[in-house]
Amino acid sequence: MTFARKWSRQTVALLSALMERPRTWQHGYELSKETGLKSGTLYPILIRLSEQGLLNSRWKDAERPGRPPRHVYRLTATGLALAREQVEVSIESESGFKPIKAGAR
Amino acid sequence: MTLRAVSRRLSRQLISAAIHVSPCEREEWAQAMSREADEIPDDREALRWALGCLQASCHERLRSMRLTSWWPVRWGMALWIALLAVDALAYAGFTLNYKLGLFTAHYPYPPNVPLLEVTPLWEPMLVGAAGVVLLLAVVLILRRSRVAFGAVVSPLAIALLLFAVRFSRPESGILQTLSTAYQKSPFAMIWPIVGLAITILICLALWQDRRTPAPR
């Protein structure tokens, strides 16, 4: 399956972060720290990816007792294939792909 | 009250505002953002996170709002299409009446007679059918039907096709008509262009509605 769509740098950064640990469910805050994306940017992207069937989300019980469950995310098989494709394209492109890291905001 | 307490309180208020602003279909996501805020140990970071949540919720709220779901816009669109329908039906009525011989003695617009003579009978019939479909489109727009897009685009495509056919035939008189209008005032050409632009915008709005219907 080929995706002709051009993704934003932020989306590619998020896909890259999710791709690093494809089997692990990750929290929003964790992804924010990893990618350097603010919550205001991160969540709209997560929502779009989820709508497009590229991201799975679920509620996971908190590790500490008495805390409410948290939302966790990981890529679907399609999302993983797309992420690999997009990250490769970004690395190969002229502008180059530089993951947005925390502190570089 | 310490700065830490103020910061946390402000964060909580921002988070509750974010949940409030968020559209119903995004409630789960708003909750997800708020739960993360509780897990952030640093107060300033939690405050920044809460601000981001509010920004994301506003973004989603704006995205869920559809201009065409606002009744004045929908009624405006319907009115414009109704005007196009009336125009098409009036043209079809006058031309058919002339063609059927009802206006031979007292046709109200004598300068148009040479043009009517060369107009084939199928043309006003086709325009009349397009006018009826446009009238149907008015109802469909007001009822927020997904079929409204097709009901507007198909008569428009017929009208553009007829215009192209007329334009390609010098005897149709369309070039002379345009030339006369241009000689009277070059600005006279702006109105058909504006009209076409409005109709295209309506088509785009209906296309958007067709893809993702606006929440009722």
PDB file of C-alpha atoms in Angstrom:
ATOM      1  CA  MET A   1       0.000   0.000   0.000  1.00  0.00           C
ATOM      2  CA  THR A   2       1.466   3.349  -1.012  1.00  0.00           C
ATOM      3  CA  PHE A   3       0.732   6.580   0.837  1.00  0.00           C
ATOM      4  CA  ALA A   4       1.303   9.608  -1.339  1.00  0.00           C
ATOM      5  CA  ARG A   5       0.385  12.013   1.447  1.00  0.00           C
ATOM      6  CA  LYS A   6       3.058  14.347   2.751  1.00  0.00           C
ATOM      7  CA  TRP A   7       3.107  14.476   6.527  1.00  0.00           C
ATOM      8  CA  SER A   8       4.179  17.370   8.715  1.00  0.00           C
ATOM      9  CA  ARG A   9       7.511  17.263  10.507  1.00  0.00           C
ATOM     10  CA  GLN A  10       5.683  16.926  13.829  1.00  0.00           C
ATOM     11  CA  THR A  11       3.697  13.919  12.588  1.00  0.00           C
ATOM     12  CA  VAL A  12       6.840  12.254  11.285  1.00  0.00           C
ATOM     13  CA  ALA A  13       8.526  12.878  14.651  1.00  0.00           C
ATOM     14  CA  LEU A  14       5.596  11.248  16.436  1.00  0.00           C
ATOM     15  CA  LEU A  15       5.491   8.314  14.018  1.00  0.00           C
ATOM     16  CA  SER A  16       9.204   7.879  14.534  1.00  0.00           C
ATOM     17  CA  ALA A  17       8.804   7.821  18.324  1.00  0.00           C
ATOM     18  CA  LEU A  18       5.965   5.318  18.129  1.00  0.00           C
ATOM     19  CA  MET A  19       7.922   3.218  15.648  1.00  0.00           C
ATOM     20  CA  GLU A  20      10.893   2.863  17.983  1.00  0.00           C
ATOM     21  CA  ARG A  21       8.861   0.665  20.327  1.00  0.00           C
ATOM     22  CA  PRO A  22       6.032  -0.650  18.166  1.00  0.00           C
ATOM     23  CA  ARG A  23       4.784  -3.250  20.654  1.00  0.00           C
ATOM     24  CA  THR A  24       4.804  -0.958  23.690  1.00  0.00           C
ATOM     25  CA  TRP A  25       1.782   1.067  24.710  1.00  0.00           C
ATOM     26  CA  GLN A  26       2.990   4.631  25.336  1.00  0.00           C
ATOM     27  CA  HIS A  27       1.454   7.496  27.321  1.00  0.00           C
ATOM     28  CA  GLY A  28       0.801  10.928  25.858  1.00  0.00           C
ATOM     29  CA  TYR A  29       3.177  12.652  28.284  1.00  0.00           C
ATOM     30  CA  GLU A  30       5.894  10.139  27.520  1.00  0.00           C
ATOM     31  CA  LEU A  31       5.449  10.757  23.781  1.00  0.00           C
ATOM     32  CA  SER A  32       5.488  14.494  24.381  1.00  0.00           C
ATOM     33  CA  LYS A  33       8.823  14.265  26.194  1.00  0.00           C
ATOM     34  CA  GLU A  34      10.259  11.972  23.549  1.00  0.00           C
ATOM     35  CA  THR A  35       9.243  14.098  20.581  1.00  0.00           C
ATOM     36  CA  GLY A  36       9.380  17.543  22.176  1.00  0.00           C
ATOM     37  CA  LEU A  37       5.824  18.209  20.990  1.00  0.00           C
ATOM     38  CA  LYS A  38       3.553  20.259  23.226  1.00  0.00           C
ATOM     39  CA  SER A  39       0.231  18.726  24.235  1.00  0.00           C
ATOM     40  CA  GLY A  40      -1.577  21.243  22.010  1.00  0.00           C
ATOM     41  CA  THR A  41       0.227  19.842  18.976  1.00  0.00           C
ATOM     42  CA  LEU A  42       0.546  16.233  20.056  1.00  0.00           C
ATOM     43  CA  TYR A  43      -3.107  15.403  20.725  1.00  0.00           C
ATOM     44  CA  PRO A  44      -4.595  16.717  17.456  1.00  0.00           C
ATOM     45  CA  ILE A  45      -2.021  14.547  15.628  1.00  0.00           C
ATOM     46  CA  LEU A  46      -2.846  11.514  17.796  1.00  0.00           C
ATOM     47  CA  ILE A  47      -6.545  12.065  17.091  1.00  0.00           C
ATOM     48  CA  ARG A  48      -5.969  12.287  13.304  1.00  0.00           C
ATOM     49  CA  LEU A  49      -3.785   9.163  13.308  1.00  0.00           C
ATOM     50  CA  SER A  50      -6.404   7.300  15.318  1.00  0.00           C
ATOM     51  CA  GLU A  51      -9.191   8.413  12.955  1.00  0.00           C
ATOM     52  CA  GLN A  52      -7.180   7.172   9.996  1.00  0.00           C
ATOM     53  CA  GLY A  53      -6.768   3.755  11.608  1.00  0.00           C
ATOM     54  CA  LEU A  54      -3.019   4.174  12.023  1.00  0.00           C
ATOM     55  CA  LEU A  55      -3.040   4.282  15.813  1.00  0.00           C
ATOM     56  CA  ASN A  56      -4.592   2.103  18.490  1.00  0.00           C
ATOM     57  CA  SER A  57      -5.577   3.657  21.794  1.00  0.00           C
ATOM     58  CA  ARG A  58      -6.926   2.218  25.012  1.00  0.00           C
ATOM     59  CA  TRP A  59      -7.247   2.976  28.719  1.00  0.00           C
ATOM     60  CA  LYS A  60      -4.626   1.335  30.888  1.00  0.00           C
ATOM     61  CA  ASP A  61      -4.797   1.012  34.661  1.00  0.00           C
ATOM     62  CA  ALA A  62      -2.323   3.255  36.449  1.00  0.00           C
ATOM     63  CA  GLU A  63       0.803   1.658  37.891  1.00  0.00           C
ATOM     64  CA  ARG A  64       0.272   3.409  41.216  1.00  0.00           C
ATOM     65  CA  PRO A  65      -2.824   2.292  43.127  1.00  0.00           C
ATOM     66  CA  GLY A  66      -5.609   4.818  43.555  1.00  0.00           C
ATOM     67  CA  ARG A  67      -4.729   6.686  40.380  1.00  0.00           C
ATOM     68  CA  PRO A  68      -7.169   6.870  37.450  1.00  0.00           C
ATOM     69  CA  PRO A  69      -6.436   4.894  34.249  1.00  0.00           C
ATOM     70  CA  ARG A  70      -4.399   6.580  31.530  1.00  0.00           C
ATOM     71  CA  HIS A  71      -4.775   6.620  27.759  1.00  0.00           C
ATOM     72  CA  VAL A  72      -2.046   4.719  25.935  1.00  0.00           C
ATOM     73  CA  TYR A  73      -1.133   4.469  22.270  1.00  0.00           C
ATOM     74  CA  ARG A  74       0.670   2.269  19.785  1.00  0.00           C
ATOM     75  CA  LEU A  75       0.748   1.993  16.008  1.00  0.00           C
ATOM     76  CA  THR A  76      -1.458  -0.427  14.102  1.00  0.00           C
ATOM     77  CA  ALA A  77       0.147  -2.697  11.478  1.00  0.00           C
ATOM     78  CA  THR A  78      -0.827  -0.185   8.775  1.00  0.00           C
ATOM     79  CA  GLY A  79       0.465   2.672  10.893  1.00  0.00           C
ATOM     80  CA  LEU A  80       3.771   0.901  11.422  1.00  0.00           C
ATOM     81  CA  ALA A  81       4.201   0.298   7.675  1.00  0.00           C
ATOM     82  CA  LEU A  82       3.388   3.937   6.981  1.00  0.00           C
ATOM     83  CA  ALA A  83       5.703   5.156   9.736  1.00  0.00           C
ATOM     84  CA  ARG A  84       8.616   3.166   8.303  1.00  0.00           C
ATOM     85  CA  GLU A  85       7.901   4.522   4.841  1.00  0.00           C
ATOM     86  CA  GLN A  86       7.517   8.117   5.986  1.00  0.00           C
ATOM     87  CA  VAL A  87      10.569   8.172   8.242  1.00  0.00           C
ATOM     88  CA  GLU A  88      12.702   6.718   5.422  1.00  0.00           C
ATOM     89  CA  VAL A  89      11.364   9.326   3.000  1.00  0.00           C
ATOM     90  CA  SER A  90      12.072  12.107   5.519  1.00  0.00           C
ATOM     91  CA  ILE A  91      15.645  10.917   6.064  1.00  0.00           C
ATOM     92  CA  GLU A  92      16.251  10.700   2.326  1.00  0.00           C
ATOM     93  CA  SER A  93      14.678  14.070   1.554  1.00  0.00           C
ATOM     94  CA  GLU A  94      16.835  17.124   1.015  1.00  0.00           C
ATOM     95  CA  SER A  95      15.715  18.926   4.157  1.00  0.00           C
ATOM     96  CA  GLY A  96      16.575  15.896   6.224  1.00  0.00           C
ATOM     97  CA  PHE A  97      14.692  14.615   9.217  1.00  0.00           C
ATOM     98  CA  LYS A  98      15.599  15.989  12.618  1.00  0.00           C
ATOM     99  CA  PRO A  99      13.458  14.645  15.426  1.00  0.00           C
ATOM    100  CA  ILE A 100      12.074  17.411  17.614  1.00  0.00           C
ATOM    101  CA  LYS A 101      13.551  16.841  21.030  1.00  0.00           C
ATOM    102  CA  ALA A 102      12.519  18.216  24.356  1.00  0.00           C
ATOM    103  CA  GLY A 103      14.253  21.466  25.124  1.00  0.00           C
ATOM    104  CA  ALA A 104      14.381  22.444  21.481  1.00  0.00           C
ATOM    105  CA  ARG A 105      10.948  24.065  21.675  1.00  0.00           C
TER     106      ARG A 105
ATOM    107  CA  MET B   1      -1.520  30.276  49.120  1.00  0.00           C
ATOM    108  CA  THR B   2       1.855  29.152  47.734  1.00  0.00           C
ATOM    109  CA  LEU B   3       2.916  29.585  44.131  1.00  0.00           C
ATOM    110  CA  ARG B   4       2.855  25.809  43.730  1.00  0.00           C
ATOM    111  CA  ALA B   5      -0.764  25.609  44.882  1.00  0.00           C
ATOM    112  CA  VAL B   6      -1.786  28.493  42.609  1.00  0.00           C
ATOM    113  CA  SER B   7      -0.073  26.856  39.651  1.00  0.00           C
ATOM    114  CA  ARG B   8      -1.771  23.497  40.287  1.00  0.00           C
ATOM    115  CA  ARG B   9      -5.142  25.127  40.763  1.00  0.00           C
ATOM    116  CA  LEU B  10      -4.762  27.081  37.535  1.00  0.00           C
ATOM    117  CA  SER B  11      -3.765  23.882  35.726  1.00  0.00           C
ATOM    118  CA  ARG B  12      -6.885  22.119  36.986  1.00  0.00           C
ATOM    119  CA  GLN B  13      -9.068  25.039  35.896  1.00  0.00           C
ATOM    120  CA  LEU B  14      -7.497  25.074  32.463  1.00  0.00           C
ATOM    121  CA  ILE B  15      -7.995  21.317  32.169  1.00  0.00           C
ATOM    122  CA  SER B  16     -11.649  21.571  33.159  1.00  0.00           C
ATOM    123  CA  ALA B  17     -12.066  24.407  30.608  1.00  0.00           C
ATOM    124  CA  ALA B  18     -10.430  22.169  27.985  1.00  0.00           C
ATOM    125  CA  ILE B  19     -12.893  19.354  28.768  1.00  0.00           C
ATOM    126  CA  HIS B  20     -15.758  21.826  28.588  1.00  0.00           C
ATOM    127  CA  VAL B  21     -14.625  23.291  25.237  1.00  0.00           C
ATOM    128  CA  SER B  22     -13.920  19.911  23.666  1.00  0.00           C
ATOM    129  CA  PRO B  23     -16.695  18.627  21.346  1.00  0.00           C
ATOM    130  CA  CYS B  24     -18.750  15.638  22.566  1.00  0.00           C
ATOM    131  CA  GLU B  25     -17.122  13.191  20.148  1.00  0.00           C
ATOM    132  CA  ARG B  26     -13.695  14.119  21.561  1.00  0.00           C
ATOM    133  CA  GLU B  27     -14.585  13.723  25.226  1.00  0.00           C
ATOM    134  CA  GLU B  28     -12.438  10.617  25.597  1.00  0.00           C
ATOM    135  CA  TRP B  29      -9.430  12.510  24.231  1.00  0.00           C
ATOM    136  CA  ALA B  30     -10.049  15.444  26.535  1.00  0.00           C
ATOM    137  CA  GLN B  31     -10.142  13.024  29.470  1.00  0.00           C
ATOM    138  CA  ALA B  32      -6.937  11.427  28.213  1.00  0.00           C
ATOM    139  CA  MET B  33      -5.165  14.795  28.204  1.00  0.00           C
ATOM    140  CA  SER B  34      -6.423  15.661  31.680  1.00  0.00           C
ATOM    141  CA  ARG B  35      -5.250  12.344  33.147  1.00  0.00           C
ATOM    142  CA  GLU B  36      -1.750  13.004  31.847  1.00  0.00           C
ATOM    143  CA  ALA B  37      -1.684  16.372  33.614  1.00  0.00           C
ATOM    144  CA  ASP B  38      -2.141  14.560  36.948  1.00  0.00           C
ATOM    145  CA  GLU B  39       0.996  12.529  36.275  1.00  0.00           C
ATOM    146  CA  ILE B  40       3.293  15.498  35.643  1.00  0.00           C
ATOM    147  CA  PRO B  41       5.419  16.150  38.744  1.00  0.00           C
ATOM    148  CA  ASP B  42       6.649  19.616  37.809  1.00  0.00           C
ATOM    149  CA  ASP B  43       4.078  22.380  38.378  1.00  0.00           C
ATOM    150  CA  ARG B  44       5.224  24.649  35.579  1.00  0.00           C
ATOM    151  CA  GLU B  45       5.267  21.772  33.156  1.00  0.00           C
ATOM    152  CA  ALA B  46       1.787  20.757  34.292  1.00  0.00           C
ATOM    153  CA  LEU B  47       0.612  24.311  33.644  1.00  0.00           C
ATOM    154  CA  ARG B  48       2.148  24.286  30.161  1.00  0.00           C
ATOM    155  CA  TRP B  49       0.535  20.904  29.543  1.00  0.00           C
ATOM    156  CA  ALA B  50      -2.859  22.248  30.652  1.00  0.00           C
ATOM    157  CA  LEU B  51      -2.511  25.248  28.308  1.00  0.00           C
ATOM    158  CA  GLY B  52      -1.716  22.851  25.476  1.00  0.00           C
ATOM    159  CA  CYS B  53      -4.816  20.802  26.362  1.00  0.00           C
ATOM    160  CA  LEU B  54      -6.963  23.916  26.085  1.00  0.00           C
ATOM    161  CA  GLN B  55      -5.339  24.725  22.743  1.00  0.00           C
ATOM    162  CA  ALA B  56      -5.968  21.171  21.465  1.00  0.00           C
ATOM    163  CA  SER B  57      -9.592  21.272  22.640  1.00  0.00           C
ATOM    164  CA  CYS B  58     -10.168  24.644  20.926  1.00  0.00           C
ATOM    165  CA  HIS B  59      -8.581  23.217  17.781  1.00  0.00           C
ATOM    166  CA  GLU B  60     -10.933  20.224  17.854  1.00  0.00           C
ATOM    167  CA  ARG B  61     -13.937  22.414  18.601  1.00  0.00           C
ATOM    168  CA  LEU B  62     -13.179  24.682  15.626  1.00  0.00           C
ATOM    169  CA  ARG B  63     -12.598  21.660  13.429  1.00  0.00           C
ATOM    170  CA  SER B  64     -15.936  20.122  14.391  1.00  0.00           C
ATOM    171  CA  MET B  65     -17.780  23.350  13.598  1.00  0.00           C
ATOM    172  CA  ARG B  66     -19.040  23.477  10.050  1.00  0.00           C
ATOM    173  CA  LEU B  67     -19.976  26.765   8.412  1.00  0.00           C
ATOM    174  CA  THR B  68     -22.747  25.074   6.452  1.00  0.00           C
ATOM    175  CA  SER B  69     -24.368  23.848   9.658  1.00  0.00           C
ATOM    176  CA  TRP B  70     -25.082  27.493  10.542  1.00  0.00           C
ATOM    177  CA  TRP B  71     -28.618  28.169   9.344  1.00  0.00           C
ATOM    178  CA  PRO B  72     -28.065  31.586   7.667  1.00  0.00           C
ATOM    179  CA  VAL B  73     -25.316  30.050   5.503  1.00  0.00           C
ATOM    180  CA  ARG B  74     -27.478  27.044   4.610  1.00  0.00           C
ATOM    181  CA  TRP B  75     -30.461  29.242   3.773  1.00  0.00           C
ATOM    182  CA  GLY B  76     -28.201  31.584   1.771  1.00  0.00           C
ATOM    183  CA  MET B  77     -26.920  28.644  -0.242  1.00  0.00           C
ATOM    184  CA  ALA B  78     -30.462  27.418  -0.830  1.00  0.00           C
ATOM    185  CA  LEU B  79     -31.562  30.922  -1.896  1.00  0.00           C
ATOM    186  CA  TRP B  80     -28.736  31.220  -4.399  1.00  0.00           C
ATOM    187  CA  ILE B  81     -29.523  27.820  -5.908  1.00  0.00           C
ATOM    188  CA  ALA B  82     -33.223  28.772  -6.000  1.00  0.00           C
ATOM    189  CA  LEU B  83     -32.294  31.898  -8.003  1.00  0.00           C
ATOM    190  CA  LEU B  84     -30.337  29.752 -10.457  1.00  0.00           C
ATOM    191  CA  ALA B  85     -33.333  27.405 -10.721  1.00  0.00           C
ATOM    192  CA  VAL B  86     -35.711  30.314 -11.418  1.00  0.00           C
ATOM    193  CA  ASP B  87     -33.287  31.671 -14.023  1.00  0.00           C
ATOM    194  CA  ALA B  88     -33.038  28.279 -15.755  1.00  0.00           C
ATOM    195  CA  LEU B  89     -36.800  27.706 -15.655  1.00  0.00           C
ATOM    196  CA  ALA B  90     -37.538  31.239 -16.947  1.00  0.00           C
ATOM    197  CA  TYR B  91     -35.126  30.769 -19.844  1.00  0.00           C
ATOM    198  CA  ALA B  92     -36.597  27.335 -20.623  1.00  0.00           C
ATOM    199  CA  GLY B  93     -40.171  28.686 -20.374  1.00  0.00           C
ATOM    200  CA  PHE B  94     -39.609  31.689 -22.672  1.00  0.00           C
ATOM    201  CA  THR B  95     -37.632  29.737 -25.237  1.00  0.00           C
ATOM    202  CA  LEU B  96     -40.011  26.783 -25.317  1.00  0.00           C
ATOM    203  CA  ASN B  97     -42.984  29.111 -25.655  1.00  0.00           C
ATOM    204  CA  TYR B  98     -41.331  30.803 -28.608  1.00  0.00           C
ATOM    205  CA  LYS B  99     -40.348  27.498 -30.151  1.00  0.00           C
ATOM    206  CA  LEU B 100     -43.877  26.145 -29.753  1.00  0.00           C
ATOM    207  CA  GLY B 101     -45.253  29.231 -31.469  1.00  0.00           C
ATOM    208  CA  LEU B 102     -46.998  30.830 -28.506  1.00  0.00           C
ATOM    209  CA  PHE B 103     -44.992  34.087 -28.723  1.00  0.00           C
ATOM    210  CA  THR B 104     -44.861  34.513 -32.508  1.00  0.00           C
ATOM    211  CA  ALA B 105     -47.048  37.609 -32.571  1.00  0.00           C
ATOM    212  CA  HIS B 106     -46.133  39.337 -29.298  1.00  0.00           C
ATOM    213  CA  TYR B 107     -42.746  38.065 -28.237  1.00  0.00           C
ATOM    214  CA  PRO B 108     -41.611  40.565 -25.562  1.00  0.00           C
ATOM    215  CA  TYR B 109     -37.891  40.656 -26.503  1.00  0.00           C
ATOM    216  CA  PRO B 110     -37.594  41.114 -30.316  1.00  0.00           C
ATOM    217  CA  PRO B 111     -33.752  41.464 -30.283  1.00  0.00           C
ATOM    218  CA  ASN B 112     -33.579  37.853 -29.077  1.00  0.00           C
ATOM    219  CA  VAL B 113     -35.577  36.454 -31.997  1.00  0.00           C
ATOM    220  CA  PRO B 114     -32.578  35.692 -34.277  1.00  0.00           C
ATOM    221  CA  LEU B 115     -30.930  33.877 -31.364  1.00  0.00           C
ATOM    222  CA  LEU B 116     -34.085  31.900 -30.611  1.00  0.00           C
ATOM    223  CA  GLU B 117     -34.394  30.892 -34.246  1.00  0.00           C
ATOM    224  CA  VAL B 118     -31.060  29.089 -34.183  1.00  0.00           C
ATOM    225  CA  THR B 119     -31.595  27.555 -30.739  1.00  0.00           C
ATOM    226  CA  PRO B 120     -32.449  23.848 -31.025  1.00  0.00           C
ATOM    227  CA  LEU B 121     -35.584  22.636 -29.225  1.00  0.00           C
ATOM    228  CA  TRP B 122     -33.639  20.215 -27.016  1.00  0.00           C
ATOM    229  CA  GLU B 123     -31.681  23.059 -25.425  1.00  0.00           C
ATOM    230  CA  PRO B 124     -34.525  24.733 -23.457  1.00  0.00           C
ATOM    231  CA  MET B 125     -35.854  21.292 -22.577  1.00  0.00           C
ATOM    232  CA  LEU B 126     -32.485  20.353 -21.108  1.00  0.00           C
ATOM    233  CA  VAL B 127     -32.223  23.678 -19.261  1.00  0.00           C
ATOM    234  CA  GLY B 128     -35.764  23.186 -17.930  1.00  0.00           C
ATOM    235  CA  ALA B 129     -34.823  19.740 -16.609  1.00  0.00           C
ATOM    236  CA  ALA B 130     -31.717  21.297 -15.004  1.00  0.00           C
ATOM    237  CA  GLY B 131     -33.949  23.936 -13.384  1.00  0.00           C
ATOM    238  CA  VAL B 132     -36.198  21.264 -11.906  1.00  0.00           C
ATOM    239  CA  VAL B 133     -33.165  19.406 -10.512  1.00  0.00           C
ATOM    240  CA  LEU B 134     -31.916  22.697  -9.003  1.00  0.00           C
ATOM    241  CA  LEU B 135     -35.291  23.198  -7.305  1.00  0.00           C
ATOM    242  CA  LEU B 136     -34.935  19.709  -5.891  1.00  0.00           C
ATOM    243  CA  ALA B 137     -31.410  20.661  -4.752  1.00  0.00           C
ATOM    244  CA  VAL B 138     -32.870  23.569  -2.737  1.00  0.00           C
ATOM    245  CA  VAL B 139     -34.966  21.120  -0.719  1.00  0.00           C
ATOM    246  CA  LEU B 140     -32.020  18.748  -0.344  1.00  0.00           C
ATOM    247  CA  ILE B 141     -29.733  21.545   0.900  1.00  0.00           C
ATOM    248  CA  LEU B 142     -32.262  22.593   3.515  1.00  0.00           C
ATOM    249  CA  ARG B 143     -32.698  18.972   4.590  1.00  0.00           C
ATOM    250  CA  ARG B 144     -28.895  18.578   4.804  1.00  0.00           C
ATOM    251  CA  SER B 145     -28.954  15.656   2.438  1.00  0.00           C
ATOM    252  CA  ARG B 146     -25.679  14.242   1.115  1.00  0.00           C
ATOM    253  CA  VAL B 147     -27.298  13.984  -2.357  1.00  0.00           C
ATOM    254  CA  ALA B 148     -27.506  17.808  -2.519  1.00  0.00           C
ATOM    255  CA  PHE B 149     -23.999  17.961  -3.989  1.00  0.00           C
ATOM    256  CA  GLY B 150     -24.994  15.827  -6.991  1.00  0.00           C
ATOM    257  CA  ALA B 151     -28.250  17.744  -7.416  1.00  0.00           C
ATOM    258  CA  VAL B 152     -26.311  21.022  -7.731  1.00  0.00           C
ATOM    259  CA  VAL B 153     -23.327  19.797  -9.704  1.00  0.00           C
ATOM    260  CA  SER B 154     -25.187  17.882 -12.442  1.00  0.00           C
ATOM    261  CA  PRO B 155     -27.325  20.862 -13.636  1.00  0.00           C
ATOM    262  CA  LEU B 156     -24.251  23.082 -13.346  1.00  0.00           C
ATOM    263  CA  ALA B 157     -22.292  20.650 -15.531  1.00  0.00           C
ATOM    264  CA  ILE B 158     -25.163  20.723 -18.072  1.00  0.00           C
ATOM    265  CA  ALA B 159     -25.155  24.539 -18.039  1.00  0.00           C
ATOM    266  CA  LEU B 160     -21.391  24.686 -18.579  1.00  0.00           C
ATOM    267  CA  LEU B 161     -21.638  22.118 -21.375  1.00  0.00           C
ATOM    268  CA  LEU B 162     -24.387  24.129 -23.089  1.00  0.00           C
ATOM    269  CA  PHE B 163     -22.280  27.272 -22.725  1.00  0.00           C
ATOM    270  CA  ALA B 164     -19.329  25.480 -24.338  1.00  0.00           C
ATOM    271  CA  VAL B 165     -21.559  24.240 -27.196  1.00  0.00           C
ATOM    272  CA  ARG B 166     -22.954  27.737 -27.759  1.00  0.00           C
ATOM    273  CA  PHE B 167     -19.511  29.271 -27.578  1.00  0.00           C
ATOM    274  CA  SER B 168     -18.234  26.886 -30.237  1.00  0.00           C
ATOM    275  CA  ARG B 169     -21.052  27.854 -32.632  1.00  0.00           C
ATOM    276  CA  PRO B 170     -20.808  31.452 -33.961  1.00  0.00           C
ATOM    277  CA  GLU B 171     -24.450  31.378 -35.090  1.00  0.00           C
ATOM    278  CA  SER B 172     -25.564  30.972 -31.485  1.00  0.00           C
ATOM    279  CA  GLY B 173     -24.832  34.670 -30.950  1.00  0.00           C
ATOM    280  CA  ILE B 174     -23.146  34.142 -27.572  1.00  0.00           C
ATOM    281  CA  LEU B 175     -19.946  35.867 -28.691  1.00  0.00           C
ATOM    282  CA  GLN B 176     -21.886  38.903 -29.916  1.00  0.00           C
ATOM    283  CA  THR B 177     -23.836  39.030 -26.650  1.00  0.00           C
ATOM    284  CA  LEU B 178     -20.638  38.905 -24.591  1.00  0.00           C
ATOM    285  CA  SER B 179     -18.952  41.439 -26.844  1.00  0.00           C
ATOM    286  CA  THR B 180     -21.886  43.877 -26.564  1.00  0.00           C
ATOM    287  CA  ALA B 181     -21.955  43.493 -22.799  1.00  0.00           C
ATOM    288  CA  TYR B 182     -18.194  44.090 -22.618  1.00  0.00           C
ATOM    289  CA  GLN B 183     -18.421  47.177 -24.835  1.00  0.00           C
ATOM    290  CA  LYS B 184     -21.123  48.650 -22.611  1.00  0.00           C
ATOM    291  CA  SER B 185     -19.006  48.158 -19.513  1.00  0.00           C
ATOM    292  CA  PRO B 186     -16.009  45.900 -18.915  1.00  0.00           C
ATOM    293  CA  PHE B 187     -17.205  45.583 -15.320  1.00  0.00           C
ATOM    294  CA  ALA B 188     -20.381  43.897 -16.537  1.00  0.00           C
ATOM    295  CA  MET B 189     -18.300  40.745 -16.987  1.00  0.00           C
ATOM    296  CA  ILE B 190     -17.499  40.678 -13.284  1.00  0.00           C
ATOM    297  CA  TRP B 191     -21.015  39.615 -12.291  1.00  0.00           C
ATOM    298  CA  PRO B 192     -21.165  36.330 -14.223  1.00  0.00           C
ATOM    299  CA  ILE B 193     -17.687  35.509 -12.897  1.00  0.00           C
ATOM    300  CA  VAL B 194     -18.730  36.340  -9.319  1.00  0.00           C
ATOM    301  CA  GLY B 195     -21.879  34.260  -9.797  1.00  0.00           C
ATOM    302  CA  LEU B 196     -19.870  31.308 -11.025  1.00  0.00           C
ATOM    303  CA  ALA B 197     -17.427  31.686  -8.124  1.00  0.00           C
ATOM    304  CA  ILE B 198     -20.297  31.684  -5.581  1.00  0.00           C
ATOM    305  CA  THR B 199     -21.774  28.575  -7.191  1.00  0.00           C
ATOM    306  CA  ILE B 200     -18.398  26.817  -7.158  1.00  0.00           C
ATOM    307  CA  LEU B 201     -17.952  27.716  -3.469  1.00  0.00           C
ATOM    308  CA  ILE B 202     -21.377  26.251  -2.706  1.00  0.00           C
ATOM    309  CA  CYS B 203     -20.407  23.087  -4.597  1.00  0.00           C
ATOM    310  CA  LEU B 204     -17.195  22.827  -2.552  1.00  0.00           C
ATOM    311  CA  ALA B 205     -19.102  23.284   0.713  1.00  0.00           C
ATOM    312  CA  LEU B 206     -21.597  20.599  -0.305  1.00  0.00           C
ATOM    313  CA  TRP B 207     -18.746  18.309  -1.330  1.00  0.00           C
ATOM    314  CA  GLN B 208     -17.195  18.760   2.106  1.00  0.00           C
ATOM    315  CA  ASP B 209     -20.563  17.988   3.719  1.00  0.00           C
ATOM    316  CA  ARG B 210     -20.898  14.908   1.553  1.00  0.00           C
ATOM    317  CA  ARG B 211     -17.560  13.567   2.717  1.00  0.00           C
ATOM    318  CA  THR B 212     -18.058  14.340   6.391  1.00  0.00           C
ATOM    319  CA  PRO B 213     -21.623  15.320   7.267  1.00  0.00           C
ATOM    320  CA  ALA B 214     -21.851  18.146   9.770  1.00  0.00           C
ATOM    321  CA  PRO B 215     -23.138  17.245  13.237  1.00  0.00           C
ATOM    322  CA  ARG B 216     -26.828  18.061  13.572  1.00  0.00           C
TER     323      ARG B 216
END
